[in-house]
């Protein structure tokens, strides 16, 4: 009966053309994007009656996350035909808690999203602020409702509206979810990013919650923010005790401001026609001591592709790659680098890499090491030193726990300096790899084999070839997923790839060469 009554009310509202809207502004700030608890805003309510009917109303009420308030500005009004009634609450205080989705996935180890029972039937959380106006029209009692909106000027779309949401006063996050420390080292540097959602000046103290026996400098850092949207980064130097096991340890960032603690950050996801939602993530970082070694101190350059975090993830190995520009690729002396890494999908998104591929092969021919991460079919034009085929629909191995077989267990890339075993493929995330080669010249040596259930064995995911005095590697394994998440075995195998320049000087990299 309630549903039927609501449908009848909606029909009357539509026939009369009644329109209720509500939005917020600030006397001190040009726009209001979000609100935090304690904000004082101006609330505007507008009821338009374009019909020829006379309307009576007893006023309005505001629902803040389930708590109904009747401001003093509310009051009985009579709205004539073709008239508009407006109310303004000059000092409307936000008391609702942060607007958090009823579903969450804290990290990639969690296979499915968790949902709270109160939201299982909804895709998004309900709007936290609603205005209701009861009216009498032609003797019929009806209640109009409207979501309280923000009004923001978009550079492309002009004025846009989104439901007003509440966010934490201070948001914080780690740039990376995880990291490693090579065994034998005790120092670990970890940055924490902070952002203020407060509209005025505020101060926050940030610290790390550490495992027992761990210490860091600074122990606590005070940050001043002048306005909403201000950001800051604090770098903590963590000292790890000698007697720690090879397991992940959690570091938690905590900010304190105005008597409150904050331990999460959020990302705002916006679609013009679908609205806006804030996705929250705990400010937690995992670090693990790993038995990994890198031979020498290779000079590494990086040709970025479509976007990955591999270059930044090499810092624990003591490697800071030089990011090569188009001009560098076209004319710089590449021989100063021991290794050049090519990022994911680089041949698809960078015409300059395709155009100057001959320079990269010349670099290998004269002693360089070129490591190509996974590429898409745009790469399927024999950009390597010898022929290969990827195919229009390259194979990928999506089961992250698929068995990996070492085809050449004594190959230097699988032994030096880290002896690779099946254990190094434990704990991988989301997939083994993507865009495997299907056929290749026998001067390439495949090193690994893996496959999904029901899939033919795939050997085209890690191939190495001698070319002139250098080494060419194609690796479709998902380094861009594993390294940023601190997978120990991925670091050990990638360290072997970066050690190839030293390996070449100490032993022969076994490849088929004719």
Coordinates of C-alpha atoms in Angstrom, one line a residue:
X1 CA 0.0 0.0 0.0
X2 CA 2.8 2.4 0.8
X3 CA 4.3 1.8 -2.7
X4 CA 0.9 2.4 -4.3
X5 CA 0.4 5.6 -2.3
X6 CA 3.9 6.8 -3.3
X7 CA 3.1 6.2 -7.0
X8 CA -0.1 8.2 -6.7
X9 CA 1.7 11.0 -5.0
X10 CA 4.4 11.0 -7.7
X11 CA 1.7 11.1 -10.4
X12 CA 0.1 14.2 -8.8
X13 CA 3.5 15.9 -8.4
X14 CA 4.3 15.2 -12.1
X15 CA 0.9 16.4 -13.3
X16 CA 1.2 19.6 -11.3
X17 CA 4.8 20.1 -12.5
X18 CA 5.9 20.6 -8.9
X19 CA 9.7 20.8 -8.5
X20 CA 11.6 20.8 -5.2
X21 CA 15.4 21.4 -5.2
X22 CA 18.0 21.9 -2.4
X23 CA 21.6 22.9 -2.5
X24 CA 24.4 24.3 -0.3
X25 CA 26.7 27.3 -0.6
X26 CA 29.2 28.9 1.6
X27 CA 29.6 32.6 2.5
X28 CA 33.4 32.2 2.8
X29 CA 34.1 29.9 -0.2
X30 CA 33.0 30.1 -3.8
X31 CA 32.1 26.4 -4.1
X32 CA 31.4 23.5 -1.8
X33 CA 32.7 20.2 -3.2
X34 CA 32.3 18.0 0.0
X35 CA 31.5 18.6 3.6
X36 CA 33.2 17.6 6.8
X37 CA 31.6 17.1 10.2
X38 CA 31.2 20.5 11.8
X39 CA 31.0 22.5 8.6
X40 CA 28.6 25.4 8.7
X41 CA 27.0 26.0 5.3
X42 CA 24.1 27.8 3.7
X43 CA 21.2 25.5 2.8
X44 CA 18.9 26.7 0.0
X45 CA 15.5 25.1 -0.7
X46 CA 13.3 26.0 -3.6
X47 CA 9.8 24.8 -4.3
X48 CA 8.3 25.7 -7.7
X49 CA 4.6 25.5 -8.4
X50 CA 4.0 26.2 -12.1
X51 CA 0.5 24.8 -11.9
X52 CA -2.8 26.8 -11.6
X53 CA -3.4 25.2 -8.2
X54 CA -3.0 26.6 -4.7
X55 CA -0.6 24.9 -2.4
X56 CA -0.2 25.0 1.4
X57 CA 2.8 23.7 3.3
X58 CA 3.7 23.4 6.9
X59 CA 7.4 24.0 6.2
X60 CA 10.3 21.7 5.6
X61 CA 12.5 19.1 7.4
X62 CA 16.1 18.1 6.8
X63 CA 17.3 14.4 7.1
X64 CA 21.0 14.1 8.0
X65 CA 21.9 10.4 7.6
X66 CA 18.6 9.3 9.3
X67 CA 18.4 12.2 11.8
X68 CA 15.5 14.5 11.0
X69 CA 15.9 18.2 11.9
X70 CA 13.4 21.0 11.6
X71 CA 15.3 24.3 11.3
X72 CA 14.0 27.5 12.8
X73 CA 13.6 28.9 9.3
X74 CA 10.9 26.3 8.5
X75 CA 7.4 27.5 8.7
X76 CA 3.9 27.3 7.1
X77 CA 3.6 28.9 3.7
X78 CA 1.0 29.4 1.1
X79 CA 2.2 29.1 -2.5
X80 CA 0.0 30.5 -5.1
X81 CA -0.4 29.3 -8.7
X82 CA 2.7 30.0 -10.8
X83 CA 4.7 30.9 -7.7
X84 CA 8.0 29.9 -6.2
X85 CA 8.7 29.5 -2.5
X86 CA 12.3 29.7 -1.3
X87 CA 13.8 29.1 2.2
X88 CA 17.4 29.7 3.3
X89 CA 19.1 28.4 6.4
X90 CA 22.1 30.7 6.9
X91 CA 23.9 28.5 9.4
X92 CA 23.2 24.9 8.7
X93 CA 25.7 22.6 10.5
X94 CA 26.8 19.3 9.1
X95 CA 26.5 16.5 11.7
X96 CA 26.4 13.4 9.5
X97 CA 29.4 11.0 9.5
X98 CA 31.5 10.4 6.3
X99 CA 29.6 8.9 3.4
X100 CA 31.1 5.5 3.0
X101 CA 29.9 2.9 0.4
X102 CA 28.3 -0.2 1.9
X103 CA 30.8 -2.4 -0.1
X104 CA 34.6 -2.5 0.3
X105 CA 37.7 -4.3 -0.8
X106 CA 40.7 -3.4 1.3
X107 CA 43.4 -4.9 -0.9
X108 CA 44.0 -7.3 -3.8
X109 CA 44.3 -10.3 -1.5
X110 CA 40.6 -10.0 -0.8
X111 CA 39.0 -11.9 -3.6
X112 CA 35.5 -10.4 -3.4
X113 CA 33.9 -7.1 -2.2
X114 CA 32.4 -7.2 1.3
X115 CA 28.9 -5.7 1.7
X116 CA 27.1 -4.5 4.8
X117 CA 23.7 -6.1 5.3
X118 CA 22.0 -2.7 5.2
X119 CA 23.0 -2.1 1.6
X120 CA 23.0 -5.4 -0.2
X121 CA 20.2 -4.4 -2.6
X122 CA 21.7 -1.0 -3.5
X123 CA 24.5 -0.2 -5.9
X124 CA 25.5 3.0 -4.2
X125 CA 25.0 4.4 -0.7
X126 CA 21.9 6.6 -0.2
X127 CA 22.4 10.4 -0.3
X128 CA 23.2 11.5 3.3
X129 CA 21.1 14.7 3.1
X130 CA 17.5 15.0 2.0
X131 CA 14.9 17.7 2.3
X132 CA 11.2 17.0 2.7
X133 CA 8.3 19.4 2.3
X134 CA 4.8 18.2 3.1
X135 CA 2.1 20.0 1.1
X136 CA -1.6 20.0 0.7
X137 CA -2.9 20.3 -2.9
X138 CA -6.6 20.1 -3.7
X139 CA -7.1 18.5 -0.3
X140 CA -4.5 15.8 -0.9
X141 CA -1.6 15.5 1.5
X142 CA 1.7 14.9 -0.4
X143 CA 5.3 14.9 0.7
X144 CA 8.0 16.1 -1.7
X145 CA 11.6 15.1 -1.2
X146 CA 14.9 16.3 -2.7
X147 CA 18.5 15.3 -2.3
X148 CA 20.7 18.2 -1.1
X149 CA 23.2 18.9 -3.9
X150 CA 26.5 20.7 -4.4
X151 CA 26.8 23.0 -7.3
X152 CA 30.2 23.0 -9.0
X153 CA 31.5 24.8 -12.1
X154 CA 33.1 22.2 -14.4
X155 CA 35.5 23.6 -17.0
X156 CA 33.9 21.7 -19.8
X157 CA 30.3 21.1 -18.8
X158 CA 29.6 24.3 -16.9
X159 CA 27.4 24.0 -13.7
X160 CA 27.1 20.4 -12.5
X161 CA 25.3 19.0 -9.5
X162 CA 26.2 16.1 -7.3
X163 CA 24.7 14.9 -4.0
X164 CA 26.4 16.5 -1.0
X165 CA 28.6 13.9 0.7
X166 CA 30.7 14.0 3.9
X167 CA 34.4 13.2 3.9
X168 CA 37.0 12.9 6.6
X169 CA 38.7 16.1 7.6
X170 CA 42.1 14.6 6.9
X171 CA 42.7 11.8 4.3
X172 CA 46.0 9.9 4.1
X173 CA 47.4 7.1 2.0
X174 CA 50.6 5.4 1.0
X175 CA 51.6 5.9 -2.7
X176 CA 52.3 2.1 -2.8
X177 CA 50.5 -0.7 -1.1
X178 CA 53.6 -2.7 -0.4
X179 CA 57.3 -2.9 -0.5
X180 CA 60.3 -5.0 0.3
X181 CA 63.6 -4.7 2.1
X182 CA 66.5 -6.9 0.9
X183 CA 67.7 -9.3 3.5
X184 CA 70.6 -7.8 5.5
X185 CA 69.3 -4.3 5.3
X186 CA 67.5 -2.5 8.1
X187 CA 66.5 0.9 6.6
X188 CA 63.3 1.4 4.8
X189 CA 61.9 4.7 3.5
X190 CA 58.2 5.1 3.1
X191 CA 56.2 8.2 2.1
X192 CA 52.7 9.1 3.3
X193 CA 50.5 11.5 1.4
X194 CA 48.0 13.7 3.2
X195 CA 45.2 15.9 2.0
X196 CA 43.0 18.3 3.9
X197 CA 39.2 18.5 3.3
X198 CA 38.8 21.3 5.7
X199 CA 37.8 24.6 4.2
X200 CA 39.9 26.7 6.5
X201 CA 43.3 26.4 8.1
X202 CA 43.9 23.2 10.1
X203 CA 46.8 21.3 11.6
X204 CA 47.3 17.5 11.6
X205 CA 49.9 15.3 13.3
X206 CA 50.8 12.2 11.4
X207 CA 52.6 9.1 12.7
X208 CA 53.2 5.5 11.8
X209 CA 51.8 2.6 13.8
X210 CA 54.7 0.0 13.6
X211 CA 55.2 -3.6 14.6
X212 CA 56.8 -4.2 18.0
X213 CA 60.5 -3.3 18.1
X214 CA 60.4 -1.2 14.9
X215 CA 61.2 2.5 15.0
X216 CA 61.0 5.4 12.6
X217 CA 62.1 9.0 12.1
X218 CA 60.3 11.3 12.5
X219 CA 58.3 9.7 15.2
X220 CA 55.6 12.3 14.6
X221 CA 55.2 15.2 12.2
X222 CA 53.0 18.2 12.4
X223 CA 51.5 19.5 9.1
X224 CA 49.7 22.8 8.6
X225 CA 47.1 23.1 5.8
X226 CA 45.8 26.5 4.7
X227 CA 42.7 25.4 2.8
X228 CA 40.7 22.6 1.3
X229 CA 42.6 20.5 -1.1
X230 CA 46.1 21.3 0.3
X231 CA 48.4 18.3 0.2
X232 CA 51.6 17.3 1.9
X233 CA 54.0 14.3 1.9
X234 CA 55.8 13.0 4.9
X235 CA 58.7 10.5 4.4
X236 CA 59.4 8.2 7.3
X237 CA 62.7 6.4 7.7
X238 CA 61.9 3.1 9.2
X239 CA 64.4 1.0 11.1
X240 CA 63.7 -2.8 11.0
X241 CA 65.1 -5.1 13.7
X242 CA 67.6 -7.7 12.6
X243 CA 65.6 -10.6 13.9
X244 CA 62.5 -10.4 11.7
X245 CA 61.0 -13.3 9.8
X246 CA 60.4 -13.3 6.0
X247 CA 56.7 -12.4 6.3
X248 CA 54.7 -9.2 5.5
X249 CA 54.5 -6.6 8.3
X250 CA 51.8 -3.9 8.3
X251 CA 52.6 -0.2 8.7
X252 CA 49.5 2.0 9.4
X253 CA 49.5 5.8 8.9
X254 CA 47.5 7.7 11.5
X255 CA 46.6 11.4 11.4
X256 CA 45.3 13.3 14.4
X257 CA 43.5 16.6 14.0
X258 CA 41.1 18.5 16.3
X259 CA 40.7 15.5 18.6
X260 CA 39.9 13.0 15.9
X261 CA 42.0 10.2 14.4
X262 CA 42.0 9.4 10.7
X263 CA 43.4 6.2 9.1
X264 CA 42.1 6.2 5.5
X265 CA 42.0 8.0 2.2
X266 CA 39.6 8.1 -0.6
X267 CA 39.4 8.4 -4.4
X268 CA 36.5 10.2 -6.0
X269 CA 35.0 8.4 -8.9
X270 CA 32.9 10.6 -11.2
X271 CA 30.7 9.8 -14.2
X272 CA 28.9 12.8 -15.6
X273 CA 25.5 11.0 -16.0
X274 CA 25.9 8.5 -13.1
X275 CA 27.0 10.7 -10.2
X276 CA 29.9 10.6 -7.8
X277 CA 31.1 8.2 -5.2
X278 CA 34.1 8.2 -2.8
X279 CA 36.0 4.9 -2.6
X280 CA 37.8 4.5 0.7
X281 CA 41.0 2.6 1.4
X282 CA 42.8 2.1 4.7
X283 CA 46.2 3.8 5.0
X284 CA 48.1 0.5 5.4
X285 CA 51.4 -0.5 3.8
X286 CA 52.9 -3.9 4.0
X287 CA 56.7 -4.5 4.0
X288 CA 58.5 -7.8 3.8
X289 CA 62.2 -8.7 4.2
X290 CA 63.2 -10.7 1.1
X291 CA 66.2 -12.8 0.3
X292 CA 67.0 -10.9 -2.9
X293 CA 70.4 -9.9 -4.4
X294 CA 71.3 -7.6 -7.3
X295 CA 74.7 -8.0 -9.0
X296 CA 76.5 -4.7 -9.3
X297 CA 74.8 -1.3 -9.6
X298 CA 73.4 -1.4 -13.1
X299 CA 72.6 1.9 -14.8
X300 CA 68.9 1.5 -15.8
X301 CA 66.8 3.6 -18.2
X302 CA 63.0 3.3 -18.6
X303 CA 60.8 3.9 -21.6
X304 CA 57.4 4.4 -20.2
X305 CA 54.4 2.9 -21.9
X306 CA 50.7 3.2 -21.1
X307 CA 51.4 3.6 -17.4
X308 CA 52.8 1.4 -14.7
X309 CA 54.7 1.6 -11.4
X310 CA 57.6 -0.7 -12.3
X311 CA 60.2 2.0 -12.3
X312 CA 59.3 3.3 -8.9
X313 CA 59.1 -0.2 -7.5
X314 CA 62.8 -0.8 -8.2
X315 CA 63.9 1.6 -5.4
X316 CA 64.2 -1.2 -2.8
X317 CA 66.8 -2.8 -5.1
X318 CA 68.8 0.4 -5.1
X319 CA 67.8 1.2 -8.7
X320 CA 66.4 4.6 -9.8
X321 CA 65.8 4.4 -13.5
X322 CA 66.4 7.4 -15.8
X323 CA 63.1 8.1 -17.6
X324 CA 63.9 8.5 -21.3
X325 CA 62.1 11.1 -23.4
X326 CA 61.3 11.0 -27.1
X327 CA 64.3 13.2 -27.6
X328 CA 66.6 10.9 -25.6
X329 CA 65.4 7.9 -27.6
X330 CA 66.0 9.7 -30.9
X331 CA 69.5 11.2 -30.2
X332 CA 71.0 10.5 -26.8
X333 CA 73.9 8.1 -26.2
X334 CA 72.1 4.9 -25.1
X335 CA 75.3 3.1 -24.4
X336 CA 75.7 4.8 -21.1
X337 CA 72.9 2.5 -19.8
X338 CA 73.5 -1.1 -18.8
X339 CA 69.8 -2.0 -19.1
X340 CA 66.9 -0.3 -20.9
X341 CA 63.4 -1.3 -19.7
X342 CA 60.4 -0.8 -22.0
X343 CA 57.1 -0.3 -20.2
X344 CA 53.8 -2.1 -20.7
X345 CA 52.1 -1.5 -24.0
X346 CA 54.8 1.0 -25.0
X347 CA 54.7 0.0 -28.7
X348 CA 50.9 0.6 -28.7
X349 CA 50.9 4.1 -27.3
X350 CA 54.3 5.6 -28.4
X351 CA 55.0 6.0 -32.0
X352 CA 58.5 7.2 -31.2
X353 CA 59.5 3.8 -29.8
X354 CA 58.2 2.1 -33.0
X355 CA 60.1 4.7 -35.1
X356 CA 63.4 4.3 -33.3
X357 CA 63.2 0.6 -32.6
X358 CA 66.3 0.2 -34.8
X359 CA 68.3 2.3 -32.3
X360 CA 67.2 0.0 -29.5
X361 CA 68.4 -3.1 -31.4
X362 CA 71.7 -1.3 -32.2
X363 CA 72.0 -0.7 -28.5
X364 CA 71.6 -4.4 -27.8
X365 CA 74.0 -5.3 -30.6
X366 CA 76.8 -3.3 -29.0
X367 CA 76.4 -4.8 -25.6
X368 CA 73.2 -3.4 -24.0
X369 CA 70.4 -5.4 -22.3
X370 CA 66.9 -4.6 -23.5
X371 CA 64.0 -5.9 -21.5
X372 CA 60.6 -5.6 -23.1
X373 CA 57.6 -5.9 -20.8
X374 CA 54.2 -7.2 -22.1
X375 CA 53.1 -5.6 -25.3
X376 CA 49.8 -5.8 -27.3
X377 CA 49.4 -6.8 -31.0
X378 CA 50.9 -3.5 -32.2
X379 CA 54.2 -5.1 -31.3
X380 CA 53.5 -8.1 -33.6
X381 CA 55.7 -6.7 -36.4
X382 CA 59.0 -8.3 -35.7
X383 CA 60.4 -5.5 -33.6
X384 CA 62.8 -8.0 -32.0
X385 CA 66.2 -9.0 -33.4
X386 CA 64.8 -12.3 -34.8
X387 CA 61.3 -13.3 -36.1
X388 CA 58.4 -14.0 -33.7
X389 CA 54.6 -14.0 -33.8
X390 CA 52.1 -12.9 -31.1
X391 CA 48.9 -13.2 -33.1
X392 CA 45.8 -11.1 -33.2
X393 CA 44.5 -12.6 -30.0
X394 CA 47.6 -13.3 -27.8
X395 CA 47.4 -15.8 -25.1
X396 CA 47.4 -14.8 -21.4
X397 CA 47.4 -16.8 -18.2
X398 CA 44.8 -15.4 -15.9
X399 CA 45.1 -17.8 -12.9
X400 CA 47.6 -16.2 -10.6
X401 CA 48.3 -19.5 -9.0
X402 CA 48.9 -21.4 -12.2
X403 CA 51.8 -23.8 -12.0
X404 CA 55.0 -22.4 -13.5
X405 CA 57.6 -24.8 -14.9
X406 CA 61.3 -23.8 -15.2
X407 CA 62.3 -25.0 -18.7
X408 CA 65.9 -24.1 -18.2
X409 CA 66.5 -24.4 -14.5
X410 CA 70.3 -23.9 -14.8
X411 CA 70.0 -20.8 -17.1
X412 CA 71.8 -17.8 -15.5
X413 CA 68.6 -15.8 -15.6
X414 CA 67.1 -18.3 -13.3
X415 CA 70.1 -18.9 -11.1
X416 CA 72.1 -15.7 -10.8
X417 CA 72.3 -14.2 -8.3
X418 CA 68.9 -15.6 -7.0
X419 CA 68.2 -19.3 -7.4
X420 CA 64.6 -19.3 -8.8
X421 CA 62.3 -22.2 -7.7
X422 CA 58.6 -22.9 -7.7
X423 CA 58.3 -21.1 -4.4
X424 CA 59.1 -17.8 -6.2
X425 CA 55.7 -18.0 -8.0
X426 CA 53.7 -18.2 -4.8
X427 CA 51.6 -15.2 -3.7
X428 CA 51.2 -13.6 -7.1
X429 CA 48.3 -11.2 -7.8
X430 CA 45.6 -11.4 -10.4
X431 CA 47.4 -13.2 -13.2
X432 CA 50.7 -14.8 -14.4
X433 CA 51.0 -12.7 -17.5
X434 CA 49.5 -11.4 -20.7
X435 CA 50.3 -11.3 -24.4
X436 CA 52.5 -14.4 -24.7
X437 CA 54.2 -15.1 -28.0
X438 CA 52.9 -18.0 -30.0
X439 CA 55.9 -18.8 -32.2
X440 CA 59.5 -17.6 -32.3
X441 CA 62.8 -18.1 -34.0
X442 CA 64.9 -20.8 -32.4
X443 CA 67.5 -18.2 -31.5
X444 CA 65.1 -17.2 -28.7
X445 CA 65.3 -19.4 -25.6
X446 CA 62.0 -19.8 -23.6
X447 CA 62.7 -20.0 -19.9
X448 CA 59.2 -20.6 -18.3
X449 CA 56.0 -22.5 -19.0
X450 CA 52.6 -22.0 -17.5
X451 CA 48.9 -22.2 -18.4
X452 CA 45.4 -21.9 -17.1
X453 CA 43.2 -24.9 -16.5
X454 CA 42.3 -26.3 -19.9
X455 CA 44.7 -24.1 -21.7
X456 CA 47.6 -25.4 -23.8
X457 CA 51.0 -24.9 -22.2
X458 CA 52.4 -21.4 -22.8
X459 CA 56.1 -21.0 -23.2
X460 CA 56.0 -17.6 -24.9
X461 CA 56.0 -15.5 -21.8
X462 CA 59.7 -15.2 -21.0
X463 CA 62.2 -15.5 -23.9
X464 CA 65.9 -14.4 -24.1
X465 CA 68.2 -14.1 -27.0
X466 CA 71.8 -13.1 -27.6
X467 CA 72.1 -10.4 -30.3
X468 CA 75.6 -9.2 -31.1
X469 CA 77.3 -8.5 -27.8
X470 CA 74.0 -7.8 -25.9
X471 CA 70.9 -9.6 -24.6
X472 CA 67.3 -9.1 -25.7
X473 CA 64.5 -10.2 -23.3
X474 CA 60.7 -10.3 -23.9
X475 CA 58.8 -10.9 -20.7
X476 CA 55.0 -11.0 -20.7
X477 CA 54.8 -11.9 -17.0
X478 CA 52.8 -9.3 -15.0
X479 CA 55.7 -7.4 -13.3
X480 CA 53.5 -4.3 -13.3
X481 CA 51.1 -6.1 -10.9
X482 CA 53.6 -8.0 -8.8
X483 CA 56.4 -5.5 -8.1
X484 CA 54.1 -2.7 -6.8
X485 CA 52.5 -5.2 -4.4
X486 CA 55.8 -6.4 -3.0
X487 CA 55.7 -10.0 -4.3
X488 CA 59.0 -11.6 -3.1
X489 CA 59.5 -14.0 -5.9
X490 CA 58.8 -11.4 -8.6
X491 CA 61.5 -9.2 -7.1
X492 CA 64.0 -12.1 -7.1
X493 CA 63.4 -12.9 -10.7
X494 CA 63.4 -9.3 -11.8
X495 CA 66.6 -8.7 -10.0
X496 CA 68.1 -11.5 -12.1
X497 CA 67.0 -9.7 -15.2
X498 CA 68.6 -6.5 -14.0
X499 CA 71.8 -8.5 -13.2
X500 CA 72.3 -9.6 -16.8
X501 CA 75.0 -7.0 -17.5
X502 CA 77.1 -8.5 -14.6
X503 CA 76.1 -12.0 -15.5
X504 CA 77.3 -11.4 -19.1
X505 CA 80.7 -10.5 -17.7
X506 CA 81.0 -13.5 -15.4
X507 CA 79.3 -16.2 -17.4
X508 CA 77.8 -16.8 -20.8
X509 CA 74.1 -16.1 -21.0
X510 CA 72.9 -19.3 -22.6
X511 CA 70.9 -18.6 -25.7
X512 CA 70.7 -20.3 -29.0
X513 CA 72.8 -18.4 -31.5
X514 CA 73.4 -19.4 -35.1

